[in-house]
Coordinates of C-alpha atoms and ligand atoms in Angstrom, one line a residue:
X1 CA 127.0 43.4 105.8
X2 CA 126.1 46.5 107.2
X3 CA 122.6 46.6 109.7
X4 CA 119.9 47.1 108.1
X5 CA 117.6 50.3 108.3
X6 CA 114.7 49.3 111.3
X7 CA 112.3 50.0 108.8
X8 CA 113.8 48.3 105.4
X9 CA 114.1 45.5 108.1
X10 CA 110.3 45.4 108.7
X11 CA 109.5 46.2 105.1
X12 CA 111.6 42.9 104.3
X13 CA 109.6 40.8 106.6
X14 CA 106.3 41.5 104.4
X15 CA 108.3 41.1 101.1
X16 CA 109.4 37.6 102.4
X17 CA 105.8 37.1 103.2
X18 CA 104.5 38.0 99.8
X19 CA 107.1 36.3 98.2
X20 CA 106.2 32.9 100.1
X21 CA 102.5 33.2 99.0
X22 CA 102.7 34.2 95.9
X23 CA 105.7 32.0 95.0
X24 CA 105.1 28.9 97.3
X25 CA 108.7 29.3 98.0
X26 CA 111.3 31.1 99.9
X27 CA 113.5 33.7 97.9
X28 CA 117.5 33.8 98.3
X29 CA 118.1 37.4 99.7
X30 CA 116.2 40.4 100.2
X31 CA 117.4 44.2 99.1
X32 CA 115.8 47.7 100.0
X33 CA 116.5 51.0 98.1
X34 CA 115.5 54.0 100.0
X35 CA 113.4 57.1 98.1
X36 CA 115.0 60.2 98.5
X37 CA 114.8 64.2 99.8
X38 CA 116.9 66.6 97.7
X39 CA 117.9 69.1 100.1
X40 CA 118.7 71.6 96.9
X41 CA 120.3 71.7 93.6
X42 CA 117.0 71.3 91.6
X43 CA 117.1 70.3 88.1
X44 CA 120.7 70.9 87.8
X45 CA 121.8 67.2 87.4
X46 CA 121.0 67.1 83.5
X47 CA 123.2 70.1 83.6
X48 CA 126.3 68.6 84.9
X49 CA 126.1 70.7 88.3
X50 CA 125.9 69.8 91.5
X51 CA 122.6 68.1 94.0
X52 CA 122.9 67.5 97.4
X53 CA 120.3 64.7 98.6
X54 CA 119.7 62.5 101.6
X55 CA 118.2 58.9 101.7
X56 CA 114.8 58.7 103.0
X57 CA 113.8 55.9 105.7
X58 CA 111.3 54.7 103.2
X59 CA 112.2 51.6 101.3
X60 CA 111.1 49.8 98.4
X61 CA 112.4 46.3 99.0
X62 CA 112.4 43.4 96.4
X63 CA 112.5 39.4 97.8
X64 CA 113.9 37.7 95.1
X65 CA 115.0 33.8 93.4
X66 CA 116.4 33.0 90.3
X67 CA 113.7 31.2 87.9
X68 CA 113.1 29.9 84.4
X69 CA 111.1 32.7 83.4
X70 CA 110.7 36.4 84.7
X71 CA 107.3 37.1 87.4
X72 CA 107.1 40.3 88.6
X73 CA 105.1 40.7 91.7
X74 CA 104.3 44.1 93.5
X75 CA 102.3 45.0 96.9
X76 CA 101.2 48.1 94.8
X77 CA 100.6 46.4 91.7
X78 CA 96.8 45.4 92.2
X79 CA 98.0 42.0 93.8
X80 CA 98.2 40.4 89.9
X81 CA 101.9 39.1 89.0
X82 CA 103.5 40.0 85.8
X83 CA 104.6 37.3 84.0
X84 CA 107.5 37.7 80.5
X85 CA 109.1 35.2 78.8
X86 CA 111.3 37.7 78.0
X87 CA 111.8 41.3 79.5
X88 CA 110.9 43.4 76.1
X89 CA 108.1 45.5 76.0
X90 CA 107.1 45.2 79.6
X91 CA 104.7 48.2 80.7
X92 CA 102.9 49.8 83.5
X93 CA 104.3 49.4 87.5
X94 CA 106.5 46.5 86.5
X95 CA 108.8 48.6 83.5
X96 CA 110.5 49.6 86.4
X97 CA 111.9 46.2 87.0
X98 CA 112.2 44.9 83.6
X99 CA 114.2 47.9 82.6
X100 CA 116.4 47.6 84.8
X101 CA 117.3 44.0 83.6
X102 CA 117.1 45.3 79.8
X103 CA 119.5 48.4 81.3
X104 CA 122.2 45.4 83.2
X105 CA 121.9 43.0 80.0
X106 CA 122.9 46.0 78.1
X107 CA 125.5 47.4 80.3
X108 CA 127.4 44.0 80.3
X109 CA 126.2 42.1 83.1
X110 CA 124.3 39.2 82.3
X111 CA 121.0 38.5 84.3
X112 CA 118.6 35.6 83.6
X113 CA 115.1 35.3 84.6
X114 CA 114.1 36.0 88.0
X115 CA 110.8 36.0 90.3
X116 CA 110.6 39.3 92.4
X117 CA 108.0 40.2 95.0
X118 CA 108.2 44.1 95.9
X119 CA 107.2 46.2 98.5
X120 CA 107.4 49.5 99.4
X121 CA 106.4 52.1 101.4
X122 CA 108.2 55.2 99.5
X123 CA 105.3 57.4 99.1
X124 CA 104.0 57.5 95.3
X125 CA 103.6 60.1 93.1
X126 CA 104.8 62.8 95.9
X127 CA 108.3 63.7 94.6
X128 CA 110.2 61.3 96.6
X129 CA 112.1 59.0 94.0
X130 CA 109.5 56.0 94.8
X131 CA 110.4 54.7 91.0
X132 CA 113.9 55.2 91.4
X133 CA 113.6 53.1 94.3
X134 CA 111.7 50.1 92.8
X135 CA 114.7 50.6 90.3
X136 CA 117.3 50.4 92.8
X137 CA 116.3 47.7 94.9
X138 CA 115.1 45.5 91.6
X139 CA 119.0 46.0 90.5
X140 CA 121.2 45.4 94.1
X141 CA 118.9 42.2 93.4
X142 CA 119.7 41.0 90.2
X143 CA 123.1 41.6 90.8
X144 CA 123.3 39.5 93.9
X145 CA 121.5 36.6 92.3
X146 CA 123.3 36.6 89.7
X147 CA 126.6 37.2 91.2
X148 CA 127.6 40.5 89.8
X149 CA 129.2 43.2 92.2
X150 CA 128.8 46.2 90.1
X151 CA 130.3 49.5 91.6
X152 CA 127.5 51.9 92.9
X153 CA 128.5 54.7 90.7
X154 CA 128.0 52.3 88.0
X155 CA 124.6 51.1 88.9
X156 CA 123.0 54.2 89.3
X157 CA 123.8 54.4 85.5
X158 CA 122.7 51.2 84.9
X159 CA 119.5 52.4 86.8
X160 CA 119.2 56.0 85.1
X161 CA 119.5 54.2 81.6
X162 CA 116.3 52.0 82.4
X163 CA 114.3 55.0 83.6
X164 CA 115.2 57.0 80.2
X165 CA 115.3 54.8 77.6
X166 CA 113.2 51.7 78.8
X167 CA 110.6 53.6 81.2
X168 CA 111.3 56.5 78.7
X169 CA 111.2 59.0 81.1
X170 CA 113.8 62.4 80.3
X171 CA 115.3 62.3 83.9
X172 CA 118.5 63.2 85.6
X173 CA 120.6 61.1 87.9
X174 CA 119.9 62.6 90.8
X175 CA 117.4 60.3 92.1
X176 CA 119.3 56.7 91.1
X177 CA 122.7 57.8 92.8
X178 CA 120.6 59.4 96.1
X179 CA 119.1 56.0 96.7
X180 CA 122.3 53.8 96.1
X181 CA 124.9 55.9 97.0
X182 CA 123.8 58.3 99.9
X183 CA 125.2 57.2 104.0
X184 CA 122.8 57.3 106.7
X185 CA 123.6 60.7 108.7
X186 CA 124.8 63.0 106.2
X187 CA 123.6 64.6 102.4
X188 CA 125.5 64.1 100.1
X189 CA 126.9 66.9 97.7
X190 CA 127.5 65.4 94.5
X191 CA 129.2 67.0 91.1
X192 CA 126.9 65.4 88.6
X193 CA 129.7 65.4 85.8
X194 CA 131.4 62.8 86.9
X195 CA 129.4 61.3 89.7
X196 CA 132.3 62.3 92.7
X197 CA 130.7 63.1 96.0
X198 CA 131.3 64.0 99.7
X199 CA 129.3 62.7 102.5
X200 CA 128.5 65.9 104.2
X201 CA 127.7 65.1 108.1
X202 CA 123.6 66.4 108.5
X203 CA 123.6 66.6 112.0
X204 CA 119.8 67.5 112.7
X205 CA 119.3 66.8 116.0
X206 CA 122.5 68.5 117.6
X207 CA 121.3 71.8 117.1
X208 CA 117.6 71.2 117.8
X209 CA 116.5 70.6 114.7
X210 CA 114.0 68.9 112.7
X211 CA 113.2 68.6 108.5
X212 CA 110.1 68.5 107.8
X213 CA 108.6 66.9 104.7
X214 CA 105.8 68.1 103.4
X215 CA 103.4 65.8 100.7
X216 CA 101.2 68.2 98.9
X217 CA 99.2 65.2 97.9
X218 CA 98.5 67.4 94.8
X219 CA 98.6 65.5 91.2
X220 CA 102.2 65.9 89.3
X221 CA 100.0 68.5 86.6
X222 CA 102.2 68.3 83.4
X223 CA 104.9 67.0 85.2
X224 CA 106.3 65.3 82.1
X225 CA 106.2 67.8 79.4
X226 CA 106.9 70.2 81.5
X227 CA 110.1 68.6 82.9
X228 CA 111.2 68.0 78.8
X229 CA 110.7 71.8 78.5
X230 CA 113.1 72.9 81.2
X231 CA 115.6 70.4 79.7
X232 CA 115.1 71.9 75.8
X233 CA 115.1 75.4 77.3
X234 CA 118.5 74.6 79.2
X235 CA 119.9 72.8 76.0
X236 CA 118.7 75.9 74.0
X237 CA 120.4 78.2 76.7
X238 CA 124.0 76.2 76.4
X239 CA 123.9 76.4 72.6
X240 CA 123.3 80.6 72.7
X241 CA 126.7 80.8 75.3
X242 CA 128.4 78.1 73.6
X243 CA 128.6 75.7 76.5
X244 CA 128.0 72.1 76.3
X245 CA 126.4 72.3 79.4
X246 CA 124.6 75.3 81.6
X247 CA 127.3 74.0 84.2
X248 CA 130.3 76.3 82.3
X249 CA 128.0 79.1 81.9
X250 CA 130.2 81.9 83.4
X251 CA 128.4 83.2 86.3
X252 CA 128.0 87.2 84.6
X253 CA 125.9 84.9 81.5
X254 CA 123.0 86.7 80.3
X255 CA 120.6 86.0 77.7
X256 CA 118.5 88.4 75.7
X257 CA 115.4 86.1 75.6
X258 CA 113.6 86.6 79.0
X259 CA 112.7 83.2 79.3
X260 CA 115.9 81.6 78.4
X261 CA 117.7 84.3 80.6
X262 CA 115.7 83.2 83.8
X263 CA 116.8 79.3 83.1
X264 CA 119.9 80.1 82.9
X265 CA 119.6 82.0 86.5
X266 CA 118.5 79.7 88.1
X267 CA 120.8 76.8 87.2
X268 CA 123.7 79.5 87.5
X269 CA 122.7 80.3 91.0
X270 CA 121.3 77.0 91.8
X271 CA 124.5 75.3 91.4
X272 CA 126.4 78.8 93.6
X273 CA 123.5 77.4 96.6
X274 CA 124.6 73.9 96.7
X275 CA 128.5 74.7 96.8
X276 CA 127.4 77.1 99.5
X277 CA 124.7 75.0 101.2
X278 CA 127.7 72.3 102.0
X279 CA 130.5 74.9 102.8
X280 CA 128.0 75.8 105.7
X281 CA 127.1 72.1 107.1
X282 CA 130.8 71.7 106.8
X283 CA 131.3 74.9 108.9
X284 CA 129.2 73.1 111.2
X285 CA 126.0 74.5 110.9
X286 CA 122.6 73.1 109.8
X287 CA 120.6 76.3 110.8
X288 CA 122.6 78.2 108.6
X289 CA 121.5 76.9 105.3
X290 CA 117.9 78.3 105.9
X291 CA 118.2 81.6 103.9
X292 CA 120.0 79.0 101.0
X293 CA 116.9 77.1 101.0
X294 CA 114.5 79.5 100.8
X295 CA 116.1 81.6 98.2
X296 CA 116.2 78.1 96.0
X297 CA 112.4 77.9 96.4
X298 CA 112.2 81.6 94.7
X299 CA 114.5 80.9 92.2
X300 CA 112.2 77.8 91.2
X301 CA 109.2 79.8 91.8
X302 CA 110.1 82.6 89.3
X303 CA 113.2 81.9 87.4
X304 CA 112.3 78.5 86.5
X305 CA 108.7 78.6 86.9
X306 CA 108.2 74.4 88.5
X307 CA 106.4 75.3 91.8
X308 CA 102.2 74.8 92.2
X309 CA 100.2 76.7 94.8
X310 CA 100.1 73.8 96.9
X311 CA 104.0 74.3 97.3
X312 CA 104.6 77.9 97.5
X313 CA 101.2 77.8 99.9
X314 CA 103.3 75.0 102.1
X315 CA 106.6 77.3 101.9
X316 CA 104.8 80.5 102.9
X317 CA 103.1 79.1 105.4
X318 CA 106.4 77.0 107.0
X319 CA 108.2 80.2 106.4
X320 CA 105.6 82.1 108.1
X321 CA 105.0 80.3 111.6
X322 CA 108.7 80.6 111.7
X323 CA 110.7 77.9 109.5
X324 CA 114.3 78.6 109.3
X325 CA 114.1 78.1 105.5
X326 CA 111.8 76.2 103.2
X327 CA 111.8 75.1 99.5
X328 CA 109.9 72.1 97.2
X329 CA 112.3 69.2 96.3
X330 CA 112.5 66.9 93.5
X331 CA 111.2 67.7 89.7
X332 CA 108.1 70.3 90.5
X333 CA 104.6 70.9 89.6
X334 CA 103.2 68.9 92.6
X335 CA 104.8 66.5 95.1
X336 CA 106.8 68.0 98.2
X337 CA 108.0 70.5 99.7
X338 CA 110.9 70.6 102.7
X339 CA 111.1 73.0 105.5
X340 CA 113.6 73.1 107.8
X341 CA 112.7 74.2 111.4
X342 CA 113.4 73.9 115.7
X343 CA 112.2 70.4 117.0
X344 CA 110.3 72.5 119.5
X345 CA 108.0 74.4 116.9
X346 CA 107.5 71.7 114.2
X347 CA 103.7 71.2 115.6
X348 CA 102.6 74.4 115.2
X349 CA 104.9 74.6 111.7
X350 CA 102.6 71.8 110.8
X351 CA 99.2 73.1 112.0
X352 CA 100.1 75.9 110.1
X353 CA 101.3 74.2 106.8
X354 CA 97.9 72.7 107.0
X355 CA 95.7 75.3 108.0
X356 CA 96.9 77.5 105.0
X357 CA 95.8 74.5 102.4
X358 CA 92.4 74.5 103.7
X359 CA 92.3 78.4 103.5
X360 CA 92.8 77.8 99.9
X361 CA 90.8 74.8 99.5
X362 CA 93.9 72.6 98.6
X363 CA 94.4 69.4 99.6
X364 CA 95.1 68.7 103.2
X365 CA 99.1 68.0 103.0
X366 CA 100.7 65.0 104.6
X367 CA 103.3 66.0 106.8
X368 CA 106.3 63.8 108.5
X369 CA 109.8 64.3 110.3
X370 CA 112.4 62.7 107.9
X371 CA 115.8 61.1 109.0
X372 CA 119.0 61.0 106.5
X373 CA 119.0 57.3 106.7
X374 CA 121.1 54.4 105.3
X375 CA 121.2 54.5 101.3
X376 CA 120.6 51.3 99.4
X377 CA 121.6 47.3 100.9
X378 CA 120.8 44.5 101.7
X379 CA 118.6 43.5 104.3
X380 CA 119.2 39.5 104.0
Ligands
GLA1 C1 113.4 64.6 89.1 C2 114.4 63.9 88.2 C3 115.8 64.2 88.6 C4 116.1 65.7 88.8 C5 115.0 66.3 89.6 C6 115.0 67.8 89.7 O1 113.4 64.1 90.4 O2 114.2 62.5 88.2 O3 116.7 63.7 87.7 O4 116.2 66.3 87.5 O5 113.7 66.0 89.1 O6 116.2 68.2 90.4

């Protein structure tokens, strides 16, 4: 068994606490799934193209025993425990879990009843795959209790299934495979059609580097209908060229409808960034894919119309006080924003980043140094 994260590690140690007192008994292992950054390849995993995410060193972690009925228990669930004598129609924080049991049962591999106690400290509701998370570490469990050692490819579309058609949310698979599948130290470009990936070294710190992460801490507005749009105006876009998917649109495509012709430009040259964001890491250069970045966030901005103020206010400001490259990550319309800069200025990047929101009277953003750090396992 691999070490566990530091943090996962400590994060474990207050799941095994919760799971004590609210159980009166200790569970029989404890698993952490990490939330996620997408460096860039935004909103091009439901179109077959590529992504290119790192794991987070934020965990949700789930303690966990085999029972005779299902209790759900979560630090962030008001305290109260969820009880089902069966896992159908389950709703609000603890979905998560019990779809991903409806999602195994359905796949094939069998999982009884089990008590969980969940914690995590993936920040919610800021773009960072905190429900993905719950999803991931709630599966490595049930798999380990009940014995089943279900390839990671497979299990982040075990996961995926739960969020769309228990949780009911439209979503990619970005977020599920970033958490179980990405390697402490690298990003990891991924070809969304059939789930291959390379573990692209994301060497920060050698060249004096630092990625920021910056948490609006502005509400998700629309986020949902919104995010269904982009998917029906993609669908819409395939039929026109005759394409299954916007991922064998020929790169000359255009469309006559304006709107349709900017979706397609952006997952055209979206998908061009990512191929080109890892050909420069692998050339050995992590300042080099600053101008790659940047130019995502435009093409997001205007093309496919899923930034907020709060995030092109971050992103200008980063990009101002002298960011190599900046762009939001993860679905849009709120959440966070990355910007990639020198070690040495990430202070004043910072001071700036904040000084801009209350300019604009936007909330004050969060702001934090993130690590590519060790994807899904367990801690014990
Ligand atoms: C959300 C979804 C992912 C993906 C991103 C955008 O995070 O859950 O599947 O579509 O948005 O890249």
């Amino acid at each position: 068994m691999p070490t566990p994260d530091p943090n996962a590690a400590e994060l474990a140690a207050i799941a095994d606490e919760v799971f004590r007192t609210q159980y009166g008994s200790a569970p029989e292992g404890i698993w952490a799934a990490p939330g996620r950054v997408n460096l860039i390849g935004e909103h091009t995993d439901y179109n077959e193209g590529f992504v290119m995410p790192f794991a987070l060193p934020f965990y949700a972690v789930a303690a966990a025993a085999k029972s005779d009925t299902w209790e759900f228990h979560s630090t962030y669930g008001g305290g109260q425990i969820v009880r089902a004598d069966s896992i159908d129609g389950v709703e609000g924080w603890a979905a998560y879990l019990a779809g991903v049991a409806w999602a195994m049962n359905e796949s094939g591999y069998e999982v009884g009843p089990a008590r969980i106690a969940l914690h995590s400290d993936v920040p919610h509701g800021a773009g960072l795959s905190s429900s993905a998370a719950l999803e991931c570490a709630t599966l490595l469990a049930l798999s380990g209790l009940y014995g089943h050692d279900i390839d990671r490819t497979e299990a982040a579309r075990i996961a995926r299934k739960a969020e769309n058609e228990y949780v009911g949310a439209p979503t990619g698979i970005l977020d599920q495979s970033a958490s179980l599948l990405c390697t402490e130290g690298h990003a990891m470009f991924m070809d969304c059609r059939d789930l291959s990936r390379e573990q692209v070294p994301f060497r920060l710190a050698d060249e004096g580097l630092a990625m920021l992460v910056i948490d609006t801490d502005a509400p998700h507005r629309h986020a949902d209908g919104e995010y269904a749009a982009r998917r029906a105006d993609c669908e819409q876009a395939a039929r026109l060229l005759d394409v299954e998917f916007l991922r064998d649109a020929p790169v000359d495509a255009t469309l006559e409808d304006d709107r349709l012709n900017r979706r397609l430009r952006h997952i055209v040259t979206e998908n061009q960034r990512v191929l080109d964001t890892a050909a420069v890491l692998k050339s050995g250069s992590v300042a080099g894919i600053g101008e790659l970045l940047t130019a995502s966030h435009a093409s997001m901005r205007d093309d496919y119309e899923i930034s907020s103020v709060e995030l092109d206010s971050a992103v200008d400001a980063a990009l101002g006080a002298g960011a190599l490259g900046a762009r939001m990550t993860g679905g849009g319309f709120g959440g966070s924003a990355i910007a990639l800069v020198e070690a040495s200025a990430a202070p004043k990047i910072e001071a700036a980043v904040i000084e801009a929101a209350a300019a604009a009277s936007l909330p004050t953003p969060r702001v934090f140094v993130a690590r590519a750090a060790q994807g899904a396992h367990r801690v014990r």
